[in-house]
Amino acid sequence: MEYTVSEKAFSNRDVYIGNFKGILPHGNGNYTWSDGTVYEGDWEEGKMTGKGKLIWTSGAQYVGDFSGGYLHGYGIFTGCDGSFYQGSWRMNIQHGMGKKQYCNSDIYEGSWKEGVHEGNGRYSWNSGNAYIGSWKGGKMCGRGIMKWANGDLFNGFWLNGLRDGSGVYRFADGGYYFGTWSRGLKDGKGTFYPVGTKHPSLKKWCSSLDYCNDGTSLSGLLNSEESRAQPSVKRSFSEKLSISGLLRNSSRISHKAMSLDKNWTHCDPSQEFIRYDSLSALSHASEEGQPEAQDNSSVYEREYMQGVLIKERASNYTEISRKSKQRNKIAVMQEKRSCIDIFGAHSRSYYLMLNLQLGIRYTVGKITPVPVREVRSSDFGDRARIRMYFPRKGSQFTPPHYSVDFYWKDYCPMVFRNLREMFKLDAAEYMMSICGDDGLRELSSPGKSGSIFYLSHDDRFVIKTLRKTELKVLLKMLPSYYCHVGEHENTLITKIFGLHRITLKGGKKVRFMVMGNMFCTELRIHRRYDLKGSSIGRSTDKDKIDENTTLKDLDLKFEFHMDKLLRESLFKCDFFTRGAFDSSQRPSTGNS
């Protein structure tokens, strides 16, 4: 059939200039949509097929293979937000081997499936952390190595983005822990090798685990996949492109594919993928630069239950190295000083934070395995307590730690365990958030109570110290509070997850309340109010108000108009309007 070159304008104001086969674009041509989107490249009987270039009005563009009107084959997508993808496509979605640099400078290179990470690949965060290993459904899953910017490294198995299964954790100071994890927490038996202790060969350990489920070497898979990740077309696209377009499927590309222009950046199309090291190379490198092992150091056999150390035994114990003795002397001196100034400003807060994390981890780990049941009246009583002594050197039930000796008390553990489930809070997530390696950070008190406030690293939880009278009020309120939460699933009342007490040497007692942080939201908060339902002293000096000021009751001078049904629902579920508590019983949460 004879090919013709002409220009055709459509009724929807789209324009095509190029070759035709009959009435269909065929060969090479240029198609411009009415919204400004342009395609230049090859056509086959009315569909984009072959090599081409698609440019959106936002500035995003794709250069690569097309088939049947889809982005299909190998191509490069450049976005307007500073992100970029180079690799394989299948019907408009990343599929196969490819590299993506996100707009925040994170980089993933490896295998994709239906637009998400699946298979083997490496992810580098802009913070300096890096993971190389297996992925499934966009999450770390299977064998992999995570190396943190601070020098810590984990080599083992993952599930849904969390450490799960056997693995070895190398600390930045050179210590090692070989053991098992469950949902991100140590769980089961393991062995801790302090700095300078002779430990098993990581090469042998890695070789025993360096296999996928089908028995093939993971390192080999990474190397073979890497070779396939190279571009199949080496020549420049500019040599092939002239002008091209679309006819019947123009709306599909110009609108459906428009969503692709949100997460991609520019990169030289001729640049090849960066070659990444195999798992074994990274794990073996973790042994380099470590202090020479000594045979005469202590090794600790440990057993954990959901992150809580429940048993520890020193094995092969002989004389500890001189450096270890020096560290112990320094630690003892620090402990003596801390006992003197523990009620000073910074030291008090730091040691209380450590004690709080130890206590919560112990309590949650102890109560979580208990079978779920309805609470009884005895669960609210004076005997509904968990008590434990935490000596600095550790005990049969508690781990050694770097804080001071303290006594721990947890109030109504079964009640709060059920409350956490009512609030759909997973026990492992709770411990990871409060007791994880990232720790807590102290906040300055927004009120006059002098309380200490801590915030979890992910901003989900606020921890506040309480006076004895406030603790008593909360315990008195607890039965009604529990019933209310059970009856009103969507209650707006502050979520309370635990009440605890720490007793230090000398009898000093510090009480804590753990609650949800209502300011942990994606919404922009332009004003904050601390509302206590009182008018006495409840206004803020206008000269002291700025964008960070927490305002009070009398500063709230707005009328709120809302839908009638929404208003009725709000009053029906409101905790205090139901008369559940007398106003004199309400404690100050500082989180209203």
Short mmCIF file of N, CA, C and O in Angstrom, two decimals, residues 525-589:
data_model
loop_
_atom_site.label_atom_id
_atom_site.label_comp_id
_atom_site.label_asym_id
_atom_site.label_seq_id
_atom_site.Cartn_x
_atom_site.Cartn_y
_atom_site.Cartn_z
N ILE A 525 -1.02 22.46 61.06
CA ILE A 525 -1.64 23.02 62.26
C ILE A 525 -1.16 24.46 62.42
O ILE A 525 0.03 24.71 62.65
N HIS A 526 -2.08 25.41 62.28
CA HIS A 526 -1.67 26.81 62.35
C HIS A 526 -1.94 27.44 63.71
O HIS A 526 -1.42 28.51 64.01
N ARG A 527 -2.75 26.76 64.55
CA ARG A 527 -2.95 27.24 65.94
C ARG A 527 -3.12 26.04 66.85
O ARG A 527 -3.75 25.06 66.48
N ARG A 528 -2.57 26.15 68.06
CA ARG A 528 -2.69 25.09 69.05
C ARG A 528 -3.31 25.67 70.32
O ARG A 528 -2.93 26.76 70.76
N TYR A 529 -4.22 24.88 70.91
CA TYR A 529 -4.89 25.32 72.14
C TYR A 529 -4.77 24.24 73.21
O TYR A 529 -4.94 23.05 72.93
N ASP A 530 -4.49 24.66 74.42
CA ASP A 530 -4.51 23.77 75.59
C ASP A 530 -5.78 24.10 76.36
O ASP A 530 -5.84 25.08 77.11
N LEU A 531 -6.83 23.30 76.17
CA LEU A 531 -8.15 23.57 76.74
C LEU A 531 -8.38 22.70 77.96
O LEU A 531 -8.30 21.48 77.88
N LYS A 532 -8.69 23.34 79.09
CA LYS A 532 -8.94 22.62 80.34
C LYS A 532 -10.36 22.81 80.85
O LYS A 532 -10.71 22.30 81.91
N GLY A 533 -11.17 23.58 80.15
CA GLY A 533 -12.54 23.81 80.61
C GLY A 533 -12.63 24.76 81.79
O GLY A 533 -13.57 24.68 82.58
N SER A 534 -11.68 25.66 81.90
CA SER A 534 -11.67 26.63 83.01
C SER A 534 -11.41 28.02 82.46
O SER A 534 -10.84 28.18 81.37
N SER A 535 -11.82 29.05 83.19
CA SER A 535 -11.58 30.43 82.78
C SER A 535 -10.59 31.14 83.69
O SER A 535 -10.19 32.27 83.44
N ILE A 536 -10.16 30.47 84.75
CA ILE A 536 -9.24 31.09 85.71
C ILE A 536 -7.81 30.99 85.19
O ILE A 536 -7.26 29.89 85.06
N GLY A 537 -7.22 32.12 84.88
CA GLY A 537 -5.85 32.14 84.38
C GLY A 537 -5.69 31.49 83.03
O GLY A 537 -4.58 31.09 82.66
N ARG A 538 -6.79 31.39 82.26
CA ARG A 538 -6.75 30.66 81.00
C ARG A 538 -6.73 31.61 79.80
O ARG A 538 -7.53 31.52 78.88
N SER A 539 -5.80 32.57 79.82
CA SER A 539 -5.59 33.44 78.68
C SER A 539 -4.10 33.68 78.53
O SER A 539 -3.33 33.52 79.48
N THR A 540 -3.69 34.08 77.34
CA THR A 540 -2.28 34.28 77.03
C THR A 540 -2.00 35.75 76.79
O THR A 540 -2.80 36.45 76.15
N ASP A 541 -0.88 36.23 77.33
CA ASP A 541 -0.47 37.62 77.11
C ASP A 541 -0.27 37.85 75.61
O ASP A 541 0.50 37.16 74.96
N LYS A 542 -0.99 38.84 75.07
CA LYS A 542 -0.94 39.08 73.64
C LYS A 542 0.45 39.42 73.14
O LYS A 542 0.80 39.15 71.99
N ASP A 543 1.28 40.02 73.99
CA ASP A 543 2.64 40.39 73.59
C ASP A 543 3.53 39.17 73.43
O ASP A 543 4.62 39.25 72.83
N LYS A 544 3.11 38.03 74.00
CA LYS A 544 3.94 36.82 73.96
C LYS A 544 3.46 35.80 72.93
O LYS A 544 4.00 34.72 72.84
N ILE A 545 2.45 36.16 72.15
CA ILE A 545 1.88 35.23 71.19
C ILE A 545 2.67 35.28 69.88
O ILE A 545 2.88 36.36 69.32
N ASP A 546 3.12 34.13 69.43
CA ASP A 546 3.71 34.01 68.10
C ASP A 546 3.18 32.72 67.48
O ASP A 546 2.29 32.07 68.02
N GLU A 547 3.74 32.30 66.35
CA GLU A 547 3.20 31.14 65.64
C GLU A 547 3.40 29.84 66.38
O GLU A 547 2.74 28.84 66.09
N ASN A 548 4.31 29.80 67.37
CA ASN A 548 4.57 28.58 68.13
C ASN A 548 3.91 28.55 69.50
O ASN A 548 4.08 27.60 70.25
N THR A 549 3.17 29.59 69.84
CA THR A 549 2.56 29.69 71.17
C THR A 549 1.36 28.74 71.29
O THR A 549 0.54 28.64 70.36
N THR A 550 1.28 28.04 72.42
CA THR A 550 0.10 27.22 72.71
C THR A 550 -0.90 28.09 73.46
O THR A 550 -0.63 28.55 74.58
N LEU A 551 -2.05 28.33 72.84
CA LEU A 551 -3.06 29.23 73.41
C LEU A 551 -3.94 28.50 74.41
O LEU A 551 -3.87 27.27 74.55
N LYS A 552 -4.79 29.27 75.12
CA LYS A 552 -5.62 28.71 76.20
C LYS A 552 -7.10 28.97 75.95
O LYS A 552 -7.49 29.52 74.91
N ASP A 553 -7.91 28.61 76.94
CA ASP A 553 -9.36 28.59 76.77
C ASP A 553 -9.92 29.94 76.30
O ASP A 553 -10.69 30.00 75.34
N LEU A 554 -9.57 31.03 77.00
CA LEU A 554 -10.15 32.34 76.69
C LEU A 554 -9.62 32.93 75.39
O LEU A 554 -10.15 33.94 74.91
N ASP A 555 -8.58 32.32 74.83
CA ASP A 555 -8.06 32.78 73.54
C ASP A 555 -8.86 32.22 72.37
O ASP A 555 -8.72 32.68 71.24
N LEU A 556 -9.70 31.24 72.66
CA LEU A 556 -10.48 30.58 71.61
C LEU A 556 -11.79 31.36 71.42
O LEU A 556 -12.75 31.16 72.15
N LYS A 557 -11.81 32.25 70.44
CA LYS A 557 -12.97 33.12 70.22
C LYS A 557 -13.54 32.88 68.82
O LYS A 557 -13.61 33.77 67.98
N PHE A 558 -13.92 31.63 68.58
CA PHE A 558 -14.49 31.27 67.29
C PHE A 558 -15.83 30.59 67.50
O PHE A 558 -16.07 29.96 68.52
N GLU A 559 -16.71 30.74 66.52
CA GLU A 559 -17.93 29.95 66.47
C GLU A 559 -17.76 28.89 65.39
O GLU A 559 -17.36 29.19 64.27
N PHE A 560 -18.06 27.64 65.74
CA PHE A 560 -17.89 26.53 64.82
C PHE A 560 -19.26 26.12 64.27
O PHE A 560 -20.15 25.74 65.04
N HIS A 561 -19.42 26.22 62.98
CA HIS A 561 -20.66 25.81 62.33
C HIS A 561 -20.43 24.47 61.63
O HIS A 561 -19.49 24.32 60.87
N MET A 562 -21.31 23.53 61.91
CA MET A 562 -21.14 22.22 61.31
C MET A 562 -22.49 21.61 60.98
O MET A 562 -23.54 22.10 61.44
N ASP A 563 -22.46 20.56 60.19
CA ASP A 563 -23.67 19.86 59.81
C ASP A 563 -24.39 19.34 61.06
O ASP A 563 -23.76 18.92 62.04
N LYS A 564 -25.72 19.38 61.04
CA LYS A 564 -26.51 19.00 62.20
C LYS A 564 -26.25 17.56 62.61
O LYS A 564 -26.07 17.26 63.81
N LEU A 565 -26.20 16.64 61.64
CA LEU A 565 -25.97 15.23 61.97
C LEU A 565 -24.56 15.03 62.54
O LEU A 565 -24.37 14.24 63.46
N LEU A 566 -23.58 15.77 62.00
CA LEU A 566 -22.22 15.67 62.51
C LEU A 566 -22.15 16.19 63.94
O LEU A 566 -21.47 15.62 64.79
N ARG A 567 -22.89 17.28 64.21
CA ARG A 567 -22.91 17.84 65.56
C ARG A 567 -23.51 16.86 66.55
O ARG A 567 -22.97 16.65 67.65
N GLU A 568 -24.62 16.22 66.17
CA GLU A 568 -25.26 15.25 67.06
C GLU A 568 -24.33 14.06 67.31
O GLU A 568 -24.25 13.57 68.45
N SER A 569 -23.66 13.61 66.27
CA SER A 569 -22.73 12.49 66.43
C SER A 569 -21.57 12.87 67.34
O SER A 569 -21.15 12.06 68.18
N LEU A 570 -21.07 14.09 67.20
CA LEU A 570 -19.96 14.55 68.03
C LEU A 570 -20.37 14.61 69.49
O LEU A 570 -19.64 14.14 70.38
N PHE A 571 -21.55 15.15 69.80
CA PHE A 571 -21.99 15.24 71.18
C PHE A 571 -22.32 13.87 71.75
O PHE A 571 -22.14 13.62 72.94
N LYS A 572 -22.80 12.98 70.91
CA LYS A 572 -23.15 11.63 71.38
C LYS A 572 -21.90 10.88 71.82
O LYS A 572 -21.93 10.12 72.80
N CYS A 573 -20.80 11.07 71.08
CA CYS A 573 -19.57 10.35 71.38
C CYS A 573 -18.66 11.10 72.32
O CYS A 573 -17.65 10.56 72.77
N ASP A 574 -18.95 12.37 72.60
CA ASP A 574 -18.05 13.14 73.44
C ASP A 574 -18.00 12.56 74.84
O ASP A 574 -19.01 12.23 75.43
N PHE A 575 -16.83 12.46 75.39
CA PHE A 575 -16.61 11.75 76.64
C PHE A 575 -17.18 12.49 77.85
O PHE A 575 -17.84 11.93 78.70
N PHE A 576 -16.94 13.78 77.91
CA PHE A 576 -17.28 14.52 79.12
C PHE A 576 -18.74 14.97 79.14
O PHE A 576 -19.33 15.14 80.19
N THR A 577 -19.35 15.21 77.96
CA THR A 577 -20.74 15.65 77.97
C THR A 577 -21.67 14.56 78.44
O THR A 577 -22.81 14.81 78.80
N ARG A 578 -21.20 13.31 78.44
CA ARG A 578 -22.03 12.20 78.90
C ARG A 578 -22.02 12.10 80.42
O ARG A 578 -22.65 11.23 81.01
N GLY A 579 -21.25 12.97 81.08
CA GLY A 579 -21.21 12.93 82.53
C GLY A 579 -20.44 11.75 83.08
O GLY A 579 -20.69 11.30 84.20
N ALA A 580 -19.52 11.24 82.28
CA ALA A 580 -18.76 10.08 82.73
C ALA A 580 -17.89 10.42 83.93
O ALA A 580 -17.70 9.60 84.82
N PHE A 581 -17.38 11.64 83.97
CA PHE A 581 -16.52 12.05 85.07
C PHE A 581 -16.94 13.43 85.55
O PHE A 581 -17.37 14.28 84.78
N ASP A 582 -16.75 13.63 86.82
CA ASP A 582 -16.94 14.96 87.37
C ASP A 582 -15.78 15.84 86.92
O ASP A 582 -14.66 15.37 86.78
N SER A 583 -16.02 17.13 86.66
CA SER A 583 -14.97 18.01 86.15
C SER A 583 -13.78 18.09 87.09
O SER A 583 -12.65 18.30 86.68
N SER A 584 -14.01 17.91 88.38
CA SER A 584 -12.91 18.00 89.34
C SER A 584 -11.97 16.81 89.24
O SER A 584 -10.88 16.82 89.77
N GLN A 585 -12.42 15.75 88.53
CA GLN A 585 -11.61 14.55 88.43
C GLN A 585 -10.69 14.57 87.22
O GLN A 585 -9.86 13.70 87.07
N ARG A 586 -10.88 15.53 86.34
CA ARG A 586 -10.14 15.49 85.09
C ARG A 586 -8.69 15.90 85.31
O ARG A 586 -8.41 17.00 85.75
N PRO A 587 -7.76 15.04 84.99
CA PRO A 587 -6.36 15.41 85.13
C PRO A 587 -5.91 16.25 83.94
O PRO A 587 -6.52 16.24 82.89
N SER A 588 -4.81 16.96 84.14
CA SER A 588 -4.23 17.74 83.06
C SER A 588 -3.35 16.84 82.21
O SER A 588 -2.39 16.28 82.70
N THR A 589 -3.69 16.69 80.93
CA THR A 589 -2.89 15.84 80.04
C THR A 589 -1.86 16.63 79.26
O THR A 589 -0.91 16.07 78.76
#
